[in-house]
CSV table of C-alpha atoms in Angstrom, one decimal:
chain,number,residue,atom,x,y,z
A,24,UNK,CA,0.0,0.0,0.0
A,25,UNK,CA,1.4,3.4,-1.0
A,26,UNK,CA,1.6,6.4,1.3
A,27,UNK,CA,-1.0,9.0,1.2
A,28,UNK,CA,-0.3,12.6,0.2
A,29,UNK,CA,-2.5,15.7,0.1
A,30,UNK,CA,-3.4,17.5,-3.1
A,31,UNK,CA,-5.2,20.8,-3.5
A,32,UNK,CA,-8.7,20.3,-4.9
A,33,UNK,CA,-10.4,23.7,-4.3
A,34,UNK,CA,-10.8,26.9,-2.4
A,35,UNK,CA,-13.9,27.9,-0.4
A,36,UNK,CA,-15.4,31.0,-2.0
A,37,UNK,CA,-18.4,33.2,-1.4
A,38,UNK,CA,-21.7,32.0,0.1
A,39,UNK,CA,-24.6,31.1,-2.1
A,40,UNK,CA,-27.8,31.8,-0.3
A,41,UNK,CA,-28.3,31.7,3.5
A,42,UNK,CA,-28.4,27.9,4.1
A,43,UNK,CA,-24.7,27.1,4.0
A,44,UNK,CA,-24.1,26.5,0.3
A,45,UNK,CA,-20.8,27.8,-0.9
A,46,UNK,CA,-19.2,28.5,-4.3
A,47,UNK,CA,-16.0,26.4,-4.6
A,48,UNK,CA,-13.1,27.5,-6.8
A,49,UNK,CA,-12.3,24.1,-8.3
A,50,UNK,CA,-8.6,23.2,-8.5
A,51,UNK,CA,-8.9,19.6,-9.6
A,52,UNK,CA,-9.7,18.0,-12.9
A,53,UNK,CA,-11.8,15.4,-11.0
A,54,UNK,CA,-14.4,17.5,-9.1
A,55,UNK,CA,-17.1,14.8,-9.3
A,56,UNK,CA,-14.7,12.5,-7.5
A,57,UNK,CA,-13.2,14.9,-5.0
A,58,UNK,CA,-16.5,16.6,-4.1
A,59,UNK,CA,-18.7,13.4,-3.9
A,60,UNK,CA,-21.1,13.1,-1.0
A,61,UNK,CA,-19.3,12.0,2.2
A,62,UNK,CA,-15.9,13.0,0.9
A,63,UNK,CA,-13.8,14.5,3.7
A,64,UNK,CA,-11.5,17.3,2.8
A,65,UNK,CA,-9.0,19.2,5.0
A,66,UNK,CA,-8.5,22.9,5.3
A,67,UNK,CA,-4.8,23.6,4.5
A,68,UNK,CA,-4.3,26.4,7.0
A,69,UNK,CA,-6.9,25.6,9.7
A,70,UNK,CA,-6.5,21.8,9.6
A,71,UNK,CA,-10.3,21.4,10.0
A,72,UNK,CA,-12.3,18.7,8.3
A,73,UNK,CA,-14.9,19.6,5.7
A,74,UNK,CA,-17.4,16.8,4.9
A,75,UNK,CA,-19.3,17.1,1.6
A,76,UNK,CA,-23.0,16.8,2.0
A,77,UNK,CA,-23.8,17.6,-1.7
A,78,UNK,CA,-22.3,19.2,-4.7
A,79,UNK,CA,-24.1,20.5,-7.8
A,80,UNK,CA,-23.1,22.5,-10.8
A,81,UNK,CA,-24.8,25.8,-11.1
A,82,UNK,CA,-23.7,27.0,-14.6
A,83,UNK,CA,-19.9,27.1,-14.5
A,84,UNK,CA,-19.8,27.2,-10.7
A,85,UNK,CA,-19.7,24.3,-8.3
A,86,UNK,CA,-21.9,24.8,-5.3
A,87,UNK,CA,-21.1,22.6,-2.3
A,88,UNK,CA,-22.7,22.1,1.1
A,89,UNK,CA,-20.3,21.0,3.8
A,90,UNK,CA,-21.7,19.5,7.1
A,91,UNK,CA,-19.4,21.8,9.1
A,92,UNK,CA,-20.7,25.0,7.5
A,93,UNK,CA,-24.4,25.1,8.4
A,94,UNK,CA,-25.1,28.8,7.5
A,95,UNK,CA,-23.9,31.9,5.6
A,96,UNK,CA,-22.0,33.1,8.7
A,97,UNK,CA,-19.9,29.9,8.9
A,98,UNK,CA,-19.2,30.0,5.2
A,99,UNK,CA,-18.0,33.6,5.4
A,100,UNK,CA,-15.6,32.6,8.2
A,101,UNK,CA,-14.2,29.7,6.1
A,102,UNK,CA,-14.0,31.8,2.9
A,103,UNK,CA,-10.5,31.5,1.3
A,104,UNK,CA,-9.8,28.1,2.9
A,105,UNK,CA,-7.7,25.9,0.6
A,106,UNK,CA,-9.2,22.4,0.5
A,107,UNK,CA,-7.0,19.3,0.4
A,108,UNK,CA,-7.8,15.7,-0.4
A,109,UNK,CA,-5.8,12.7,0.6
A,110,UNK,CA,-4.8,10.4,-2.3
A,111,UNK,CA,-2.3,7.5,-2.6
A,112,UNK,CA,1.1,8.8,-3.6
A,113,UNK,CA,1.1,6.5,-6.7
A,114,UNK,CA,-2.5,7.4,-7.7
A,115,UNK,CA,-3.0,8.9,-11.2
A,116,UNK,CA,-6.0,10.9,-12.5
A,117,UNK,CA,-8.5,9.0,-14.6
A,118,UNK,CA,-7.7,11.0,-17.7
A,119,UNK,CA,-4.2,10.2,-19.2
A,120,UNK,CA,-3.8,13.9,-20.2
A,121,UNK,CA,-4.1,15.1,-16.5
A,122,UNK,CA,-1.5,15.1,-13.8
A,123,UNK,CA,-1.2,15.7,-10.1
A,124,UNK,CA,1.2,18.5,-9.1
A,125,UNK,CA,3.5,16.2,-7.3
A,126,UNK,CA,3.9,14.1,-10.5
A,127,UNK,CA,5.3,17.1,-12.4
A,128,UNK,CA,7.5,18.8,-9.8
A,129,UNK,CA,11.1,17.8,-10.3
A,130,UNK,CA,10.7,16.6,-13.9
A,131,UNK,CA,13.4,17.6,-16.4
A,132,UNK,CA,12.3,20.2,-18.9
A,133,UNK,CA,13.6,19.9,-22.5
A,134,UNK,CA,13.1,22.2,-25.5
A,135,UNK,CA,14.3,21.4,-29.0
A,136,UNK,CA,15.9,18.3,-27.6
A,137,UNK,CA,18.1,20.2,-25.1
A,138,UNK,CA,17.7,20.3,-21.3
A,139,UNK,CA,16.7,23.7,-20.0
A,140,UNK,CA,15.8,23.1,-16.4
A,141,UNK,CA,13.3,21.4,-14.1
A,142,UNK,CA,9.7,21.9,-13.1
A,143,UNK,CA,9.8,23.7,-9.7
A,144,UNK,CA,6.0,24.1,-9.2
A,145,UNK,CA,2.6,24.4,-10.8
A,146,UNK,CA,0.6,27.5,-10.4
A,147,UNK,CA,-3.2,27.2,-10.6
A,148,UNK,CA,-4.6,30.5,-11.9
A,149,UNK,CA,-8.1,31.4,-13.1
A,150,UNK,CA,-7.2,31.5,-16.8
A,151,UNK,CA,-4.9,28.5,-16.9
A,152,UNK,CA,-2.2,26.6,-15.0
A,153,UNK,CA,1.4,27.6,-15.3
A,154,UNK,CA,4.5,25.5,-15.0
A,155,UNK,CA,7.3,27.2,-13.0
A,156,UNK,CA,10.4,26.1,-14.7
A,157,UNK,CA,13.7,26.5,-12.8
A,158,UNK,CA,16.4,27.4,-15.4
A,159,UNK,CA,20.0,28.6,-15.1
A,160,UNK,CA,18.8,32.1,-15.8
A,161,UNK,CA,16.0,32.0,-13.2
A,162,UNK,CA,12.4,31.0,-13.0
A,163,UNK,CA,10.3,30.9,-16.2
A,164,UNK,CA,6.5,30.6,-16.3
A,165,UNK,CA,5.1,28.4,-19.1
A,166,UNK,CA,1.4,28.1,-19.7
A,167,UNK,CA,0.6,24.5,-19.2
A,168,UNK,CA,-1.3,24.0,-22.5
A,169,UNK,CA,-0.7,21.4,-25.2
A,170,UNK,CA,0.3,24.0,-27.7
A,171,UNK,CA,3.3,25.0,-25.6
A,172,UNK,CA,3.8,21.7,-23.6
A,173,UNK,CA,3.2,19.0,-26.2
A,174,UNK,CA,4.6,16.1,-24.2
A,175,UNK,CA,4.7,15.0,-20.6
A,176,UNK,CA,6.4,11.6,-20.0
A,177,UNK,CA,6.3,10.5,-16.4
A,178,UNK,CA,8.2,7.3,-17.2
A,179,UNK,CA,11.1,9.2,-18.7
A,180,UNK,CA,10.7,12.0,-16.1
A,181,UNK,CA,10.5,14.8,-18.6
A,182,UNK,CA,8.4,17.6,-19.9
A,183,UNK,CA,8.9,18.9,-23.4
A,184,UNK,CA,8.3,22.6,-24.1
A,185,UNK,CA,8.2,24.1,-27.6
A,186,UNK,CA,11.2,26.2,-28.6
A,187,UNK,CA,9.5,29.6,-28.7
A,188,UNK,CA,11.6,32.8,-28.5
A,189,UNK,CA,11.4,34.4,-25.1
A,190,UNK,CA,9.6,31.5,-23.4
A,191,UNK,CA,12.5,29.7,-21.7
A,192,UNK,CA,15.4,31.9,-22.6
A,193,UNK,CA,16.0,35.6,-23.1
A,194,UNK,CA,16.4,36.7,-26.7
A,195,UNK,CA,19.6,38.6,-27.5
A,196,UNK,CA,19.3,42.3,-28.0
A,197,UNK,CA,19.2,43.2,-31.7
A,198,UNK,CA,21.4,46.2,-31.3
A,199,UNK,CA,19.0,48.4,-33.2
A,200,UNK,CA,17.4,51.6,-31.8
């Protein structure tokens, strides 16, 4: 049996109504799995448990009711809480094109066949996820989209990034005014 690790799955947002429903900023590609009824999540900063009573999509937003947040006041107090789920260290997402952060951190980054650095972290932003690539010249942020990151190979331990001027290396000055 593998060890369990914690992965970020969401952030408690604003209340929805007065009965304890909350908008969750989803940070997982498997919300139906992570926010299933009776799932127990942990608050990253407060260490509290949050038990999912129900979760429903309301347009593009996920509304969740947690047993520990019975009303609007409780939701307001929990607002901003980063939610963590425990998963086996060797678990992989159901979709082969999805990855857990811990699977990517530390992988070698190559571009045009040459090594350029390693993945230092993954940033989850509203518009898209960004790979933080540690290079000899400092950190570079690479949008984690297939057009720029066409290949991730966990077996080989590498991430391939397209060779795009300015993405992973500074472009030399042209010398023109």
